[in-house]
DNA sequence: CTCCATAAGTTCATTGGCAATACAAATACC
DNA sequence: GGTATTTGTATTGCCAATGAACTTATGGAG
């Protein structure tokens, strides 16, 4: 998920690909339909060029034309362009401690279909879990193929562009291999290899990623105002996704955001990881549910210190609390207080804190969104595939 | 220092600029002289294109041709290209607590000239300090202009491309304004506005940045093997520079890497910033020099926890200890132990820890290097300026 | 109701940069 | 000295963007 400056020269088609992505980005980000002329004006391209790129996006099925609004000014009315609501969609899958989920997100970012299967996955072997997940995924793709399914909505003909799988654990970047998912009891599981043969309807393009990272992407898609933020997911384990410049920051190996093992109580309780005083030992669900009377304040303060460390180190302006934290207004207050106290830049630029408004399947939605993002980022690659 | 995806369309000249930078990068990174044919082979460009770009770099004075090596194989011997040792250079300036420094770095990354002025700057007003710094800078530029100065070396005719100033404090990105430099006693100082009129020989291109960030750049330039690392500078304050994918990561506002105020002893000593238990209170120079018998171990453990937090959050593979820490082998051991204990990924990928081998003016060198990096990154912008 | 101003969108010749190919130059090996 | 081999250069064609002219579609003035 990290851009690597390729040692490949730019050719004429690179500039076209770049401009096509630029034009698409404007259509995607605009709150209202965009005309070809507006595209040209916003970018500095000529209307001729903007028109040609718009036609290419139309031909690829990535945008749609909408009827011009009632003309209020002189001149020929503009035909608007909006992201296509039919055509390519992303498939998002999620393995979590207490449920499995599959969902489909279209190019507009809308969730078109979602299926969850509740059930404790702890202690189950990866094989059966992934078999269940594949069945869920195939049910979703079959629903999409059904001629007049209610989920498909007005624009039928949704085609899966690719899939991504969210897992609560450490994933090797570019590998599709889960190194360690302690709360599932998994160790070194090749999710891609297990899953791919069981998903006949889904093209090869697939990725495996951390649950918190994908949930952060879902949050980004849901709130246009977000740009640089920390998403903290509180479950049995505590993970974080960092979004910088509207892109996921996963580190070179995909292991960034391991906030759960930041030390918040030196010499504190022993953690599963072998160290002492990790955030997880005071603010993981097991600790939060403990009968100790000060569990919540202890968790809140620890969480606040860890988040303040992340904000100090990354220079972020917003923190979103997700997972189980989304229900805990008390923790939010502790975090807000800790940021005011510990973040150096807070006096110039206060850090916003809020709880996620997304449901329990944010990671699945984010995984699907990540697939859609690939199309958004490089529409030229999707021109021929129709 | 952060790349912002500009909403500017790619033109034909963009592709040339991109390819020129690609060719230059290869020349810069190669351990031995590079031929035009090797350039073509490495990138996939045709020899014609590579040759044209090489000629452009030569004409701009950014590379030099060297005599072909004694031919060992059949075929026409290749004329090698190396980064130019004459021509454009970067000017780096540094304000620090106990010294001022100015230095010049050429396109090969070599330090061509360096001047320091020792003296306690604490409590002095910004005006006089910056006047002294400007005088230092002007002495350096005059030395360069002198026909046969020993510093200029064989390739005289060094021209200042721009300047950058390192300051131990919080700097607003793109502003040139120092918000707060507690150890200098500065608050809201417009360094660029103060300095620019006093530097008649230096072009307008100038930047102001954090001392630790620039020191990290110097470290990067000195060690080809570095790619993603944390540089921690221990002085009165404790700062960090983060380099990710060989680029400085400063956050969107330039305030990333504020490790000095990560909480390492909850409820600990009061810090200048108003909080308690900040890293600075246990591992800043004042604490290290304190007579307490456990000062070093306490500092080492606190430093280790803070660095482990940064490594967990950023997914880095190397830590460089700089500033006063560069002399402290004892601290290095504490940090190494803490990383082994607290970093989740350490069992798959151990984190390397080492002390900086650069001297006390690393920040000045890094500042000059940052100017050189601008030329390296966009050689096309420097074609006409001759 | 007609004409004109205005804005959107399209067509076509021109321009800049790279690819492909052919060609010239310089060396090792037989 | 001739041939193979590699480097470097010149020529032609292609692609995508530019700029200007042209067509289309609307509101408003007379």
Coordinates of N, CA and C in Angstrom, one line a residue, chain B residues 239-346:
Chain B
X239 N 14.6 15.4 20.4 CA 13.8 15.4 19.2 C 14.1 14.2 18.3
X240 N 13.3 14.0 17.3 CA 13.5 12.9 16.4 C 13.2 13.3 15.0
X241 N 14.0 12.7 14.1 CA 13.7 12.8 12.6 C 13.3 11.5 12.1
X242 N 12.3 11.4 11.3 CA 11.9 10.1 10.8 C 12.1 10.1 9.3
X243 N 12.8 9.1 8.8 CA 13.1 9.0 7.4 C 12.3 7.7 6.9
X244 N 11.5 7.9 6.0 CA 10.7 6.8 5.4 C 10.9 6.7 3.9
X245 N 11.3 5.6 3.4 CA 11.5 5.4 2.0 C 12.5 6.5 1.5
X246 N 13.5 6.7 2.3 CA 14.6 7.6 2.0 C 14.2 9.1 1.9
X247 N 13.0 9.4 2.4 CA 12.5 10.8 2.4 C 12.2 11.1 3.9
X248 N 12.4 12.4 4.2 CA 12.0 12.9 5.5 C 10.5 12.9 5.6
X249 N 10.0 12.4 6.8 CA 8.6 12.4 7.1 C 8.4 13.4 8.1
X250 N 7.8 14.5 7.8 CA 7.7 15.6 8.7 C 6.2 15.9 9.2
X251 N 5.3 15.1 8.6 CA 3.9 15.3 8.9 C 3.4 16.5 8.1
X252 N 2.1 16.7 8.0 CA 1.5 17.6 7.1 C 1.8 19.1 7.6
X253 N 2.1 19.3 8.9 CA 2.4 20.6 9.4 C 3.8 20.7 9.8
X254 N 4.6 19.7 9.6 CA 6.0 19.7 9.9 C 6.4 19.4 11.4
X255 N 5.4 18.9 12.1 CA 5.6 18.7 13.5 C 5.8 17.2 13.9
X256 N 6.0 16.3 12.9 CA 6.2 14.9 13.3 C 7.5 14.7 14.0
X257 N 7.6 13.6 14.8 CA 8.8 13.3 15.5 C 9.0 14.0 16.8
X258 N 8.0 14.5 17.4 CA 8.1 15.1 18.7 C 8.2 14.0 19.8
X259 N 9.3 13.3 19.8 CA 9.4 12.2 20.7 C 9.7 12.7 22.2
X260 N 10.2 13.9 22.3 CA 10.6 14.4 23.6 C 9.5 14.5 24.6
X261 N 8.3 14.5 24.1 CA 7.1 14.7 25.0 C 6.2 13.5 25.0
X262 N 6.8 12.4 24.6 CA 6.1 11.1 24.8 C 6.2 10.7 26.2
X263 N 5.1 10.3 26.8 CA 5.1 10.0 28.3 C 5.8 8.6 28.5
X264 N 6.9 8.7 29.3 CA 7.6 7.4 29.6 C 7.5 7.1 31.1
X265 N 7.1 8.1 31.9 CA 7.0 7.8 33.3 C 5.7 8.5 33.8
X266 N 4.5 7.8 33.6 CA 3.2 8.4 34.0 C 3.3 8.9 35.4
X267 N 2.9 10.2 35.5 CA 2.9 10.8 36.9 C 4.3 11.2 37.3
X268 N 5.2 11.2 36.4 CA 6.6 11.5 36.8 C 6.8 13.0 37.0
X269 N 8.1 13.4 36.8 CA 8.5 14.8 37.0 C 7.8 15.7 36.0
X270 N 7.6 16.9 36.5 CA 7.0 18.0 35.7 C 7.9 18.4 34.6
X271 N 7.3 18.6 33.4 CA 8.1 19.0 32.2 C 7.8 20.4 31.9
X272 N 8.8 21.1 31.2 CA 8.6 22.4 30.8 C 7.3 22.6 30.0
X273 N 6.8 21.5 29.3 CA 5.7 21.6 28.5 C 4.4 21.6 29.3
X274 N 4.4 21.4 30.6 CA 3.2 21.4 31.4 C 2.8 20.0 31.8
X275 N 3.2 19.0 31.0 CA 2.8 17.6 31.3 C 3.8 17.0 32.3
X276 N 3.6 15.7 32.7 CA 4.4 15.0 33.6 C 5.0 13.8 32.9
X277 N 6.2 13.4 33.2 CA 6.8 12.2 32.8 C 7.2 12.1 31.3
X278 N 7.4 13.3 30.7 CA 7.9 13.3 29.3 C 9.3 12.7 29.2
X279 N 9.6 12.2 28.1 CA 10.9 11.6 27.8 C 12.0 12.7 28.2
X280 N 11.8 13.9 27.9 CA 12.8 14.9 28.1 C 13.1 15.0 29.6
X281 N 12.1 14.8 30.5 CA 12.4 14.9 31.9 C 13.3 13.8 32.4
X282 N 13.5 12.7 31.7 CA 14.4 11.6 32.2 C 15.6 11.4 31.3
X283 N 15.5 11.9 30.0 CA 16.6 11.6 29.1 C 17.1 12.8 28.4
X284 N 16.6 14.0 28.8 CA 17.2 15.2 28.3 C 18.6 15.4 29.0
X285 N 19.4 16.3 28.5 CA 20.8 16.4 29.0 C 20.7 16.9 30.5
X286 N 19.8 17.7 30.9 CA 19.7 18.1 32.3 C 19.5 16.9 33.2
X287 N 18.6 16.0 32.8 CA 18.4 14.8 33.6 C 19.6 13.9 33.6
X288 N 20.2 13.8 32.4 CA 21.4 12.9 32.3 C 22.6 13.4 33.2
X289 N 22.7 14.7 33.3 CA 23.8 15.2 34.1 C 23.5 15.3 35.6
X290 N 22.2 15.0 36.0 CA 21.9 15.1 37.4 C 22.7 14.1 38.2
X291 N 22.9 14.4 39.4 CA 23.7 13.5 40.3 C 23.1 12.2 40.7
X292 N 21.8 12.0 40.4 CA 21.2 10.8 40.9 C 21.9 9.6 40.4
X293 N 22.1 8.6 41.2 CA 22.9 7.4 40.8 C 22.2 6.6 39.7
X294 N 20.9 6.7 39.6 CA 20.2 5.8 38.6 C 19.9 6.7 37.3
X295 N 20.5 7.8 37.2 CA 20.1 8.7 36.1 C 20.2 8.0 34.7
X296 N 21.3 7.3 34.6 CA 21.6 6.7 33.3 C 20.6 5.6 33.0
X297 N 20.4 4.7 34.0 CA 19.5 3.6 33.7 C 18.1 4.1 33.5
X298 N 17.7 5.1 34.3 CA 16.3 5.6 34.2 C 16.2 6.2 32.8
X299 N 17.2 7.0 32.4 CA 17.1 7.6 31.0 C 17.1 6.6 29.9
X300 N 17.9 5.5 30.1 CA 18.0 4.5 29.1 C 16.7 3.8 28.9
X301 N 16.1 3.4 30.1 CA 14.8 2.7 30.0 C 13.7 3.6 29.4
X302 N 13.7 4.9 29.8 CA 12.7 5.8 29.3 C 12.9 6.0 27.8
X303 N 14.1 6.2 27.4 CA 14.4 6.4 26.0 C 14.0 5.1 25.2
X304 N 14.3 4.0 25.8 CA 14.0 2.7 25.1 C 12.5 2.6 24.9
X305 N 11.7 2.9 25.9 CA 10.3 2.8 25.7 C 9.7 3.8 24.7
X306 N 10.2 5.0 24.7 CA 9.7 6.0 23.7 C 10.1 5.6 22.3
X307 N 11.3 5.1 22.1 CA 11.8 4.7 20.8 C 11.0 3.4 20.4
X308 N 10.7 2.5 21.3 CA 10.0 1.3 20.9 C 8.6 1.7 20.5
X309 N 8.0 2.8 21.1 CA 6.7 3.2 20.7 C 6.8 3.7 19.3
X310 N 7.8 4.5 19.0 CA 7.9 5.1 17.6 C 8.1 4.0 16.6
X311 N 8.9 3.0 17.0 CA 9.2 1.9 16.0 C 7.9 1.0 15.8
X312 N 7.1 0.8 16.9 CA 5.9 0.1 16.7 C 4.9 0.9 15.9
X313 N 4.9 2.2 16.0 CA 3.9 3.0 15.3 C 4.3 3.2 13.8
X314 N 5.6 3.2 13.5 CA 6.1 3.6 12.2 C 6.6 2.4 11.4
X315 N 6.8 1.3 12.0 CA 7.4 0.1 11.3 C 8.8 0.5 10.7
X316 N 9.7 0.8 11.6 CA 11.1 1.1 11.1 C 12.0 0.0 11.4
X317 N 13.1 -0.1 10.7 CA 14.1 -1.2 11.0 C 15.4 -0.8 11.6
X318 N 15.6 0.5 11.7 CA 16.8 1.0 12.2 C 16.6 2.3 13.1
X319 N 17.4 2.4 14.2 CA 17.4 3.5 15.0 C 18.8 4.1 15.1
X320 N 18.9 5.4 14.9 CA 20.3 6.0 15.1 C 20.2 7.0 16.2
X321 N 21.1 6.8 17.1 CA 21.2 7.7 18.3 C 22.2 8.9 18.0
X322 N 21.7 10.1 18.1 CA 22.6 11.2 17.8 C 22.6 12.3 18.8
X323 N 23.2 13.4 18.5 CA 23.4 14.4 19.5 C 24.3 13.9 20.6
X324 N 23.9 14.2 21.9 CA 24.8 13.7 23.0 C 24.7 12.2 23.1
X325 N 23.6 11.6 22.6 CA 23.5 10.2 22.8 C 24.6 9.4 22.0
X326 N 25.1 10.1 21.0 CA 26.1 9.5 20.1 C 27.3 9.0 20.9
X327 N 27.5 9.6 22.1 CA 28.7 9.3 22.9 C 28.4 8.2 24.0
X328 N 27.1 7.8 24.1 CA 26.7 7.1 25.2 C 26.4 5.6 24.9
X329 N 27.4 4.8 24.9 CA 27.2 3.4 24.6 C 26.3 2.7 25.6
X330 N 26.2 3.2 26.9 CA 25.4 2.6 27.9 C 23.9 2.8 27.5
X331 N 23.5 4.0 27.0 CA 22.2 4.2 26.5 C 21.8 3.3 25.4
X332 N 22.7 3.1 24.5 CA 22.5 2.3 23.3 C 22.1 0.9 23.7
X333 N 22.7 0.3 24.8 CA 22.3 -1.0 25.2 C 20.9 -1.1 25.8
X334 N 20.6 0.0 26.6 CA 19.2 0.0 27.1 C 18.2 0.1 26.0
X335 N 18.5 0.9 25.0 CA 17.6 1.0 23.8 C 17.4 -0.3 23.1
X336 N 18.5 -1.0 22.9 CA 18.5 -2.3 22.2 C 17.6 -3.3 23.0
X337 N 17.8 -3.3 24.3 CA 17.0 -4.2 25.1 C 15.6 -3.9 25.1
X338 N 15.2 -2.6 25.1 CA 13.8 -2.2 25.1 C 13.2 -2.6 23.8
X339 N 13.9 -2.4 22.7 CA 13.3 -2.7 21.4 C 13.0 -4.2 21.3
X340 N 14.0 -5.0 21.8 CA 13.7 -6.5 21.7 C 12.5 -6.8 22.5
X341 N 12.3 -6.2 23.7 CA 11.2 -6.5 24.5 C 9.9 -6.0 24.0
X342 N 9.9 -4.7 23.5 CA 8.6 -4.0 23.3 C 8.1 -4.0 21.8
X343 N 9.0 -4.2 20.9 CA 8.6 -4.1 19.5 C 8.0 -5.4 19.0
X344 N 6.8 -5.4 18.6 CA 6.1 -6.6 18.2 C 6.7 -7.4 17.1
X345 N 7.2 -6.6 16.1 CA 7.8 -7.3 14.9 C 9.2 -7.7 15.1
X346 N 9.8 -7.4 16.3 CA 11.2 -7.7 16.5 C 11.6 -9.1 16.3

